Amino acid sequence: MSDGSILGMAGATYPSLAMVIDGERVSGGGRRTAPVINPATGEQIGDLPLADAADLDRALETARRGFLVWRDSLPQQRAAVLGGAARLLRERAEEIARIATLEEGKTIAESHGEVMMTAGLFDFYAAECQRIYGRALMRPPGMRSTVTYEPVGPVAAFAPWNFPIGNPGRKLGAPIAAGCSVILKAAEEAPGSALGILQALLDAGLPKEVAQAVFGVPDEVSRHLLASPVIRKLSFTGSTLVGKHLMKLAADDMKRTTMELGGHGPVLVFADADIDRALDTMAAAKWRNAGQVCVSPTRYIVQEDVFERFRDGFAKRALALRVGNGLDPNMQMGPMANPRRPDAMERLIDDAVRRGGRVDAGGSRIANQGFFFAPTVLSEVPPEAAIMNEEPFGPVAIVNPFRTEDQMIAEANRLPYGLAGYLWTGDATRQRTVSRLIETGMLGINTAMIGGADSPFGGVKWSGHGHEDGPEGLRACLVTKVVHEA
């Protein structure tokens, strides 16, 4: 069924929800639904329709038609759509940010920043899609060889809940810039934000066949979409476990994949670092989005000489943090996004303590409603503890002492993950040496800033392959063709 604007409002603060297929809002009709919960209160704020097989088949057929339309679009047309969507996102920033905070929990300031980040990414791709250059190869007279780059085809894009605005923006921006069509399955926990991003693109002139949004039981949706020959690329952000599963499904049809998977961010802090600056910077990065960030700094690998100072300083900052409903502009951290996350925090922290770890701050749930968990600092946690090997994805920092540079590098590289890492040192030689030896896709030296619209975002090892953002994100949606003429 169709009932008008994609962002039709169910109430004053949260939109009515629907899938979007061929430009229509699709809901009702006896479809299954899933509740959307406000993590600050635990109350239901929305009812999300879930796709059945017929919905997914319709989305696939629409994406097939959409690709035929969009692959031949001029770069200037794609740029106009992306640039127009960026302007609309800035105009609608307050509305979209409020929706994101209601359904995911992060502070309103973080949600607003996420809208601005997505607008900036669309602006970048609006320019970059006009720089898809080929090249001519030198050949004898009478011959010509050319290299061209063409859109890969319809993309199945799966986005998680932790960045409910930015993740859908990434999944839509690069394929649209490249000339691909997209079927987006954003997170069922946070659908309203994704619909807001899609609405901006459609309102900016994107043909309705080019981008679809479906929701459903994740395994049902992924199996159905990836079994279709219509889909030529999979883009996934999420856990390593699920990513491996989806790669196996994609391999049956040799679909291209971009995988941004889990991490367990190491932070190497040497005695020659500016400790106060490191504490201020990395504490803020740790508590961002209640630690539910794939690049969150988690394992603090601190040289013995400054270990106690760093541990105590981190605990002090954790205890001073203002935690509450993200809609309150005075709050510095909101709730966790769903009830699974506090359960996981309790399991991991209890295991660490049983194995000899120390709780220096937090360590338990807080508030009598919602999914709040106290900012937590653990120290001297043994390497066999689950939290030292499993991404906690929550507001917990693990601070452990090490003696030598070699020991610190070995600990940073011990796990099979390699998404983001951080290094704090005032020694320029050490910066160069350690940055070469750390096995990670992104490294921040004396900073937590490791991303940007023009900067490739991705990891190595179990943290995935391929990149989003930057020219590399656009290239990931293109295939190379070489033509030889005689």
Short mmCIF file of C-alpha atoms in Angstrom, two decimals:
data_model
loop_
_atom_site.label_atom_id
_atom_site.label_comp_id
_atom_site.label_asym_id
_atom_site.label_seq_id
_atom_site.Cartn_x
_atom_site.Cartn_y
_atom_site.Cartn_z
CA MET A 1 0.00 0.00 0.00
CA SER A 2 1.06 3.59 -0.54
CA ASP A 3 0.19 6.43 1.84
CA GLY A 4 2.25 9.44 0.87
CA SER A 5 5.48 10.84 2.26
CA ILE A 6 8.11 8.43 3.47
CA LEU A 7 8.48 10.53 6.61
CA GLY A 8 4.76 10.66 7.41
CA MET A 9 4.51 11.43 11.10
CA ALA A 10 2.79 9.05 13.51
CA GLY A 11 3.11 11.63 16.27
CA ALA A 12 4.89 14.82 17.12
CA THR A 13 8.31 13.25 17.52
CA TYR A 14 8.64 9.91 15.72
CA PRO A 15 7.63 9.03 12.13
CA SER A 16 5.22 6.36 11.02
CA LEU A 17 7.27 3.55 9.50
CA ALA A 18 7.12 1.74 6.18
CA MET A 19 9.34 0.07 3.65
CA VAL A 20 10.06 1.98 0.46
CA ILE A 21 9.81 0.09 -2.82
CA ASP A 22 9.59 1.82 -6.20
CA GLY A 23 9.02 5.11 -4.41
CA GLU A 24 6.01 3.84 -2.46
CA ARG A 25 5.52 3.43 1.27
CA VAL A 26 4.78 -0.24 1.86
CA SER A 27 3.12 -1.37 5.08
CA GLY A 28 0.03 -3.11 6.39
CA GLY A 29 -1.47 -5.94 4.34
CA GLY A 30 -1.14 -8.43 7.16
CA ARG A 31 2.65 -8.16 7.20
CA ARG A 32 4.62 -9.07 10.29
CA THR A 33 5.80 -6.14 12.35
CA ALA A 34 8.56 -5.45 14.84
CA PRO A 35 8.46 -2.90 17.66
CA VAL A 36 10.87 0.03 17.73
CA ILE A 37 11.94 0.81 21.29
CA ASN A 38 13.22 4.04 22.82
CA PRO A 39 16.34 2.83 24.68
CA ALA A 40 16.15 5.69 27.17
CA THR A 41 12.73 4.59 28.44
CA GLY A 42 12.23 1.02 27.23
CA GLU A 43 8.92 2.10 25.71
CA GLN A 44 7.70 1.26 22.22
CA ILE A 45 7.66 4.27 19.90
CA GLY A 46 7.01 2.65 16.52
CA ASP A 47 5.78 -0.38 14.64
CA LEU A 48 7.93 -1.51 11.72
CA PRO A 49 6.54 -3.63 8.85
CA LEU A 50 8.73 -6.56 7.84
CA ALA A 51 9.21 -7.74 4.27
CA ASP A 52 7.84 -10.98 2.93
CA ALA A 53 9.21 -12.81 -0.12
CA ALA A 54 6.94 -10.90 -2.50
CA ASP A 55 8.19 -7.57 -1.15
CA LEU A 56 11.79 -8.62 -1.66
CA ASP A 57 11.10 -9.86 -5.18
CA ARG A 58 9.48 -6.53 -5.99
CA ALA A 59 12.48 -4.68 -4.59
CA LEU A 60 14.82 -6.81 -6.70
CA GLU A 61 12.87 -6.18 -9.88
CA THR A 62 12.77 -2.46 -9.13
CA ALA A 63 16.52 -2.42 -8.49
CA ARG A 64 17.09 -4.19 -11.80
CA ARG A 65 15.11 -1.52 -13.62
CA GLY A 66 16.69 1.21 -11.57
CA PHE A 67 20.16 0.15 -12.58
CA LEU A 68 19.25 0.34 -16.27
CA VAL A 69 18.10 3.92 -15.67
CA TRP A 70 20.92 5.13 -13.43
CA ARG A 71 23.98 3.52 -15.02
CA ASP A 72 23.62 5.83 -18.02
CA SER A 73 22.97 8.97 -15.98
CA LEU A 74 25.43 11.81 -16.49
CA PRO A 75 27.86 12.53 -13.66
CA GLN A 76 26.35 15.99 -13.39
CA GLN A 77 22.93 14.44 -12.72
CA ARG A 78 24.31 12.25 -9.96
CA ALA A 79 26.15 15.22 -8.52
CA ALA A 80 22.97 17.31 -8.52
CA VAL A 81 21.09 14.61 -6.61
CA LEU A 82 23.81 14.10 -4.02
CA GLY A 83 24.45 17.81 -3.57
CA GLY A 84 20.73 18.49 -3.30
CA ALA A 85 20.32 15.75 -0.70
CA ALA A 86 23.19 17.26 1.31
CA ARG A 87 21.39 20.60 1.40
CA LEU A 88 18.14 18.97 2.48
CA LEU A 89 19.88 17.04 5.24
CA ARG A 90 21.26 20.27 6.65
CA GLU A 91 17.80 21.84 6.51
CA ARG A 92 16.26 18.81 8.23
CA ALA A 93 19.09 18.19 10.66
CA GLU A 94 17.13 18.85 13.84
CA GLU A 95 14.26 16.54 12.82
CA ILE A 96 16.49 13.68 11.71
CA ALA A 97 18.78 14.01 14.73
CA ARG A 98 15.82 13.82 17.08
CA ILE A 99 14.55 10.67 15.36
CA ALA A 100 17.99 9.06 15.67
CA THR A 101 18.25 9.85 19.37
CA LEU A 102 14.75 8.53 20.03
CA GLU A 103 15.42 5.18 18.38
CA GLU A 104 19.14 4.64 19.09
CA GLY A 105 19.78 6.60 22.28
CA LYS A 106 22.92 8.62 21.52
CA THR A 107 23.08 12.23 22.61
CA ILE A 108 21.33 14.79 20.45
CA ALA A 109 24.66 16.51 19.80
CA GLU A 110 26.12 13.27 18.42
CA SER A 111 23.05 12.69 16.26
CA HIS A 112 23.24 16.22 14.88
CA GLY A 113 26.92 15.71 14.09
CA GLU A 114 26.04 12.50 12.28
CA VAL A 115 23.64 14.38 10.01
CA MET A 116 26.36 16.90 9.21
CA MET A 117 28.84 14.10 8.53
CA THR A 118 26.44 12.46 6.09
CA ALA A 119 25.75 15.75 4.33
CA GLY A 120 29.50 16.25 3.98
CA LEU A 121 29.90 12.76 2.54
CA PHE A 122 27.18 13.41 -0.04
CA ASP A 123 28.90 16.67 -1.00
CA PHE A 124 32.19 14.83 -1.42
CA TYR A 125 30.64 12.16 -3.65
CA ALA A 126 28.82 14.84 -5.64
CA ALA A 127 32.25 16.10 -6.68
CA GLU A 128 34.03 12.75 -6.83
CA CYS A 129 31.52 11.12 -9.19
CA GLN A 130 32.58 13.69 -11.81
CA ARG A 131 36.15 12.38 -11.59
CA ILE A 132 35.62 8.78 -12.72
CA TYR A 133 38.41 8.80 -15.25
CA GLY A 134 39.59 6.06 -17.59
CA ARG A 135 42.84 6.01 -19.52
CA ALA A 136 44.25 5.19 -22.95
CA LEU A 137 47.23 2.85 -23.27
CA MET A 138 50.12 3.40 -25.68
CA ARG A 139 49.78 1.09 -28.69
CA PRO A 140 51.24 0.87 -32.26
CA PRO A 141 49.56 3.01 -34.93
CA GLY A 142 46.19 1.59 -35.92
CA MET A 143 45.48 0.12 -32.50
CA ARG A 144 43.79 1.52 -29.40
CA SER A 145 43.43 0.17 -25.87
CA THR A 146 41.30 1.89 -23.25
CA VAL A 147 40.57 1.27 -19.59
CA THR A 148 37.14 2.32 -18.32
CA TYR A 149 35.29 2.07 -15.02
CA GLU A 150 31.63 1.11 -14.98
CA PRO A 151 29.06 0.72 -12.18
CA VAL A 152 29.13 -2.78 -10.73
CA GLY A 153 25.34 -3.20 -10.74
CA PRO A 154 22.58 -3.37 -8.12
CA VAL A 155 23.93 -3.33 -4.58
CA ALA A 156 22.50 -5.03 -1.48
CA ALA A 157 23.54 -2.84 1.44
CA PHE A 158 23.16 -3.87 5.08
CA ALA A 159 23.60 -1.17 7.74
CA PRO A 160 23.73 -1.62 11.55
CA TRP A 161 22.01 0.40 14.27
CA ASN A 162 24.93 2.15 15.97
CA PHE A 163 25.16 5.01 13.44
CA PRO A 164 21.56 5.13 12.25
CA ILE A 165 22.17 8.16 10.02
CA GLY A 166 25.79 7.75 8.93
CA ASN A 167 25.69 4.06 8.07
CA PRO A 168 22.72 4.34 5.68
CA GLY A 169 24.35 7.45 4.22
CA ARG A 170 27.50 5.50 3.43
CA LYS A 171 25.53 2.59 1.99
CA LEU A 172 23.53 4.85 -0.33
CA GLY A 173 26.04 7.56 -1.23
CA ALA A 174 28.80 5.60 -2.95
CA PRO A 175 26.59 3.33 -5.11
CA ILE A 176 24.46 6.28 -6.22
CA ALA A 177 27.60 8.26 -7.10
CA ALA A 178 28.90 5.31 -9.12
CA GLY A 179 25.68 4.80 -11.09
CA CYS A 180 24.38 1.75 -9.21
CA SER A 181 20.95 1.02 -7.81
CA VAL A 182 20.65 0.04 -4.14
CA ILE A 183 18.46 -2.08 -1.90
CA LEU A 184 19.14 -0.85 1.63
CA LYS A 185 18.32 -2.95 4.66
CA ALA A 186 18.99 -0.70 7.60
CA ALA A 187 18.67 -1.88 11.18
CA GLU A 188 15.22 -2.76 12.44
CA GLU A 189 16.10 -1.09 15.77
CA ALA A 190 16.62 2.30 14.07
CA PRO A 191 14.65 2.54 10.83
CA GLY A 192 13.39 6.12 10.98
CA SER A 193 16.81 7.68 10.51
CA ALA A 194 17.52 5.61 7.41
CA LEU A 195 14.18 6.58 5.90
CA GLY A 196 15.07 10.22 6.48
CA ILE A 197 18.28 9.83 4.47
CA LEU A 198 16.48 8.08 1.63
CA GLN A 199 13.76 10.73 1.61
CA ALA A 200 16.36 13.47 1.16
CA LEU A 201 17.77 11.69 -1.90
CA LEU A 202 14.36 11.16 -3.45
CA ASP A 203 13.34 14.74 -2.77
CA ALA A 204 16.58 15.86 -4.45
CA GLY A 205 15.57 14.11 -7.68
CA LEU A 206 16.83 10.52 -7.38
CA PRO A 207 14.66 8.35 -9.64
CA LYS A 208 12.37 6.24 -7.47
CA GLU A 209 13.61 2.98 -8.95
CA VAL A 210 17.22 3.60 -7.93
CA ALA A 211 17.05 3.19 -4.14
CA GLN A 212 14.80 0.92 -2.07
CA ALA A 213 14.54 0.38 1.69
CA VAL A 214 13.38 -2.91 3.13
CA PHE A 215 13.26 -4.28 6.67
CA GLY A 216 12.73 -7.80 7.92
CA VAL A 217 14.14 -10.81 9.67
CA PRO A 218 17.83 -10.29 8.84
CA ASP A 219 18.68 -13.83 7.79
CA GLU A 220 15.55 -14.10 5.64
CA VAL A 221 16.30 -10.82 3.86
CA SER A 222 19.99 -11.50 3.30
CA ARG A 223 19.45 -15.02 1.97
CA HIS A 224 16.71 -13.88 -0.39
CA LEU A 225 18.56 -10.88 -1.78
CA LEU A 226 21.95 -12.56 -2.09
CA ALA A 227 20.44 -15.59 -3.84
CA SER A 228 19.28 -13.34 -6.67
CA PRO A 229 21.47 -12.79 -9.74
CA VAL A 230 20.16 -9.22 -9.83
CA ILE A 231 22.45 -8.27 -6.94
CA ARG A 232 26.07 -7.80 -8.03
CA LYS A 233 27.61 -6.37 -4.87
CA LEU A 234 27.20 -6.80 -1.12
CA SER A 235 28.11 -3.97 1.25
CA PHE A 236 27.92 -4.92 4.93
CA THR A 237 28.79 -3.22 8.19
CA GLY A 238 28.44 -5.31 11.33
CA SER A 239 29.94 -8.15 13.32
CA THR A 240 32.67 -10.43 12.04
CA LEU A 241 30.49 -13.48 12.66
CA VAL A 242 27.63 -12.23 10.51
CA GLY A 243 30.05 -10.84 7.93
CA LYS A 244 31.63 -14.26 7.39
CA HIS A 245 28.17 -15.77 6.95
CA LEU A 246 27.16 -13.19 4.35
CA MET A 247 30.43 -13.58 2.46
CA LYS A 248 29.69 -17.29 2.08
CA LEU A 249 26.27 -16.47 0.65
CA ALA A 250 27.76 -13.89 -1.72
CA ALA A 251 30.45 -16.32 -2.87
CA ASP A 252 27.89 -18.64 -4.47
CA ASP A 253 27.28 -16.02 -7.17
CA MET A 254 30.73 -14.40 -7.04
CA LYS A 255 29.30 -11.10 -5.87
CA ARG A 256 31.73 -8.34 -4.99
CA THR A 257 31.91 -7.56 -1.28
CA THR A 258 32.84 -4.63 0.92
CA MET A 259 32.98 -5.72 4.57
CA GLU A 260 33.43 -3.36 7.51
CA LEU A 261 33.45 -5.71 10.47
CA GLY A 262 34.29 -5.79 14.17
CA GLY A 263 37.25 -4.31 15.98
CA HIS A 264 38.87 -4.20 19.40
CA GLY A 265 40.71 -0.89 19.23
CA PRO A 266 44.16 -0.88 20.87
CA VAL A 267 45.49 2.39 22.32
CA LEU A 268 49.25 2.48 22.91
CA VAL A 269 50.21 5.12 25.48
CA PHE A 270 53.94 5.68 25.97
CA ALA A 271 55.53 7.48 28.91
CA ASP A 272 56.67 10.34 26.68
CA ALA A 273 53.07 11.17 25.64
CA ASP A 274 51.10 14.21 26.75
CA ILE A 275 49.09 12.20 29.28
CA ASP A 276 46.48 14.83 30.13
CA ARG A 277 45.74 15.42 26.46
CA ALA A 278 45.62 11.67 25.84
CA LEU A 279 43.17 11.23 28.72
CA ASP A 280 40.86 14.02 27.61
CA THR A 281 40.87 12.88 24.00
CA MET A 282 40.56 9.14 24.47
CA ALA A 283 38.01 9.30 27.27
CA ALA A 284 35.72 11.37 25.06
CA ALA A 285 36.26 8.90 22.22
CA LYS A 286 35.55 5.94 24.49
CA TRP A 287 32.20 7.20 25.77
CA ARG A 288 30.98 8.36 22.36
CA ASN A 289 27.70 6.58 21.62
CA ALA A 290 28.15 4.63 24.88
CA GLY A 291 31.13 2.83 23.33
CA GLN A 292 28.95 1.32 20.59
CA VAL A 293 31.37 2.29 17.85
CA CYS A 294 33.36 -0.11 15.68
CA VAL A 295 36.48 2.07 16.01
CA SER A 296 35.99 2.69 19.73
CA PRO A 297 39.28 2.73 21.69
CA THR A 298 38.98 -0.22 24.07
CA ARG A 299 42.29 -1.88 25.04
CA TYR A 300 44.51 0.77 26.62
CA ILE A 301 48.06 -0.53 26.44
CA VAL A 302 49.93 1.79 28.80
CA GLN A 303 53.63 1.94 29.59
CA GLU A 304 54.32 1.08 33.24
CA ASP A 305 55.84 4.46 34.14
CA VAL A 306 52.52 6.25 33.56
CA PHE A 307 50.07 3.38 34.11
CA GLU A 308 48.67 4.45 37.51
CA ARG A 309 48.34 8.08 36.46
CA PHE A 310 46.53 7.11 33.28
CA ARG A 311 44.26 4.54 34.97
CA ASP A 312 43.26 6.92 37.76
CA GLY A 313 42.74 9.80 35.36
CA PHE A 314 40.51 7.67 33.15
CA ALA A 315 38.45 6.48 36.12
CA LYS A 316 38.04 10.07 37.34
CA ARG A 317 36.69 11.13 33.97
CA ALA A 318 34.33 8.15 33.84
CA LEU A 319 32.87 8.97 37.25
CA ALA A 320 32.30 12.60 36.26
CA LEU A 321 30.40 11.80 33.07
CA ARG A 322 26.77 12.95 32.88
CA VAL A 323 24.65 10.01 31.70
CA GLY A 324 20.97 10.26 30.82
CA ASN A 325 18.36 10.64 28.11
CA GLY A 326 20.12 11.72 24.92
CA LEU A 327 17.44 14.32 24.21
CA ASP A 328 18.69 16.30 27.21
CA PRO A 329 21.42 18.56 25.78
CA ASN A 330 23.26 18.47 29.12
CA MET A 331 23.94 14.74 28.89
CA GLN A 332 27.32 13.49 27.72
CA MET A 333 26.34 9.84 27.21
CA GLY A 334 23.01 8.17 26.54
CA PRO A 335 21.76 4.62 27.04
CA MET A 336 22.90 1.54 25.19
CA ALA A 337 20.82 0.91 22.10
CA ASN A 338 19.02 -2.30 23.05
CA PRO A 339 18.64 -4.70 26.01
CA ARG A 340 21.21 -7.10 24.60
CA ARG A 341 24.07 -4.71 25.24
CA PRO A 342 23.76 -4.28 29.05
CA ASP A 343 23.44 -8.05 29.30
CA ALA A 344 26.69 -8.43 27.36
CA MET A 345 28.43 -5.83 29.54
CA GLU A 346 27.49 -7.68 32.72
CA ARG A 347 28.70 -10.99 31.33
CA LEU A 348 32.05 -9.62 30.17
CA ILE A 349 32.75 -7.54 33.29
CA ASP A 350 31.80 -10.38 35.66
CA ASP A 351 34.16 -12.71 33.78
CA ALA A 352 37.00 -10.16 33.92
CA VAL A 353 36.59 -9.71 37.69
CA ARG A 354 36.47 -13.46 38.31
CA ARG A 355 39.78 -13.74 36.48
CA GLY A 356 41.45 -11.08 38.64
CA GLY A 357 40.58 -7.83 36.88
CA ARG A 358 39.85 -4.71 38.88
CA VAL A 359 36.87 -2.36 38.53
CA ASP A 360 38.07 1.25 38.87
CA ALA A 361 34.82 2.92 37.85
CA GLY A 362 31.29 1.85 36.98
CA GLY A 363 30.71 -1.80 36.28
CA SER A 364 26.91 -1.97 36.58
CA ARG A 365 23.59 -0.83 35.18
CA ILE A 366 22.21 2.53 36.22
CA ALA A 367 18.73 4.14 36.23
CA ASN A 368 15.42 2.38 36.78
CA GLN A 369 14.30 2.42 33.16
CA GLY A 370 15.89 2.10 29.75
CA PHE A 371 19.19 0.43 28.87
CA PHE A 372 21.70 2.56 30.77
CA PHE A 373 25.09 1.23 31.82
CA ALA A 374 27.67 3.14 33.84
CA PRO A 375 30.89 4.26 32.11
CA THR A 376 33.31 1.56 33.24
CA VAL A 377 37.06 1.31 33.66
CA LEU A 378 38.73 -2.05 34.24
CA SER A 379 42.43 -2.54 34.90
CA GLU A 380 44.97 -5.34 35.12
CA VAL A 381 42.68 -7.70 33.24
CA PRO A 382 44.43 -10.94 32.19
CA PRO A 383 44.64 -11.72 28.46
CA GLU A 384 42.52 -14.85 28.80
CA ALA A 385 39.47 -12.87 29.96
CA ALA A 386 36.65 -12.81 27.42
CA ILE A 387 36.62 -9.01 27.26
CA MET A 388 40.27 -9.01 26.17
CA ASN A 389 39.38 -11.12 23.14
CA GLU A 390 35.75 -10.27 22.34
CA GLU A 391 34.70 -6.81 21.18
CA PRO A 392 32.69 -5.40 24.10
CA PHE A 393 30.87 -2.75 22.03
CA GLY A 394 29.96 -0.80 25.11
CA PRO A 395 31.10 1.86 27.60
CA VAL A 396 34.03 -0.06 29.04
CA ALA A 397 37.75 0.76 28.85
CA ILE A 398 40.42 -1.82 29.76
CA VAL A 399 43.66 -0.29 31.05
CA ASN A 400 46.66 -2.62 31.41
CA PRO A 401 50.37 -1.95 32.11
CA PHE A 402 53.24 -3.00 29.82
CA ARG A 403 56.97 -2.47 30.10
CA THR A 404 58.51 -2.36 26.62
CA GLU A 405 57.62 -1.12 23.17
CA ASP A 406 57.86 -4.65 21.78
CA GLN A 407 55.39 -5.96 24.38
CA MET A 408 52.97 -3.15 23.60
CA ILE A 409 53.08 -3.78 19.86
CA ALA A 410 52.65 -7.52 20.39
CA GLU A 411 49.55 -6.92 22.52
CA ALA A 412 48.09 -4.53 19.96
CA ASN A 413 48.51 -7.14 17.21
CA ARG A 414 47.53 -10.17 19.33
CA LEU A 415 43.93 -10.32 18.17
CA PRO A 416 42.70 -11.18 14.67
CA TYR A 417 40.99 -7.78 14.40
CA GLY A 418 42.54 -4.77 12.69
CA LEU A 419 40.09 -1.94 12.17
CA ALA A 420 41.36 1.08 14.11
CA GLY A 421 44.23 1.73 16.49
CA TYR A 422 45.62 4.70 18.39
CA LEU A 423 49.15 5.72 19.38
CA TRP A 424 50.20 8.35 21.92
CA THR A 425 53.85 9.33 21.96
CA GLY A 426 55.93 12.48 21.60
CA ASP A 427 58.79 10.61 19.91
CA ALA A 428 58.74 11.17 16.14
CA THR A 429 60.91 8.10 15.47
CA ARG A 430 58.57 5.91 17.51
CA GLN A 431 55.58 7.32 15.64
CA ARG A 432 57.06 6.13 12.35
CA THR A 433 58.22 2.77 13.70
CA VAL A 434 55.06 1.81 15.54
CA SER A 435 52.74 3.04 12.80
CA ARG A 436 54.50 0.68 10.38
CA LEU A 437 54.22 -2.31 12.71
CA ILE A 438 50.63 -1.94 13.94
CA GLU A 439 48.28 -4.23 11.99
CA THR A 440 45.30 -1.98 11.44
CA GLY A 441 43.42 -0.30 8.63
CA MET A 442 43.37 3.10 10.35
CA LEU A 443 45.68 4.61 12.95
CA GLY A 444 45.38 7.84 14.91
CA ILE A 445 48.65 9.28 16.27
CA ASN A 446 48.05 11.69 19.15
CA THR A 447 44.45 12.04 17.97
CA ALA A 448 41.14 10.18 17.94
CA MET A 449 40.27 11.64 14.53
CA ILE A 450 40.63 8.80 12.05
CA GLY A 451 37.90 9.45 9.50
CA GLY A 452 36.58 11.98 7.04
CA ALA A 453 34.55 12.13 3.86
CA ASP A 454 37.75 12.14 1.79
CA SER A 455 39.49 9.41 3.81
CA PRO A 456 39.12 5.66 3.18
CA PHE A 457 37.46 3.81 6.06
CA GLY A 458 38.13 0.09 6.48
CA GLY A 459 40.12 -2.60 8.20
CA VAL A 460 42.34 -5.64 7.78
CA LYS A 461 42.31 -9.23 9.03
CA TRP A 462 38.97 -10.16 10.63
CA SER A 463 37.89 -6.52 10.51
CA GLY A 464 37.07 -6.91 6.86
CA HIS A 465 38.21 -5.68 3.48
CA GLY A 466 37.44 -2.90 1.06
CA HIS A 467 36.71 0.69 2.01
CA GLU A 468 33.94 3.19 2.37
CA ASP A 469 34.37 6.97 2.10
CA GLY A 470 37.03 8.69 0.05
CA PRO A 471 37.70 7.90 -3.62
CA GLU A 472 38.16 4.27 -2.54
CA GLY A 473 34.53 4.05 -1.46
CA LEU A 474 33.40 5.11 -4.93
CA ARG A 475 35.84 2.75 -6.67
CA ALA A 476 34.45 -0.15 -4.64
CA CYS A 477 31.21 0.27 -6.62
CA LEU A 478 32.93 0.25 -10.01
CA VAL A 479 34.29 -2.55 -12.18
CA THR A 480 37.22 -2.23 -14.57
CA LYS A 481 36.83 -2.91 -18.27
CA VAL A 482 39.67 -2.97 -20.80
CA VAL A 483 38.88 -2.66 -24.52
CA HIS A 484 41.51 -3.46 -27.18
CA GLU A 485 40.84 -2.37 -30.77
CA ALA A 486 42.78 -3.14 -33.92
#
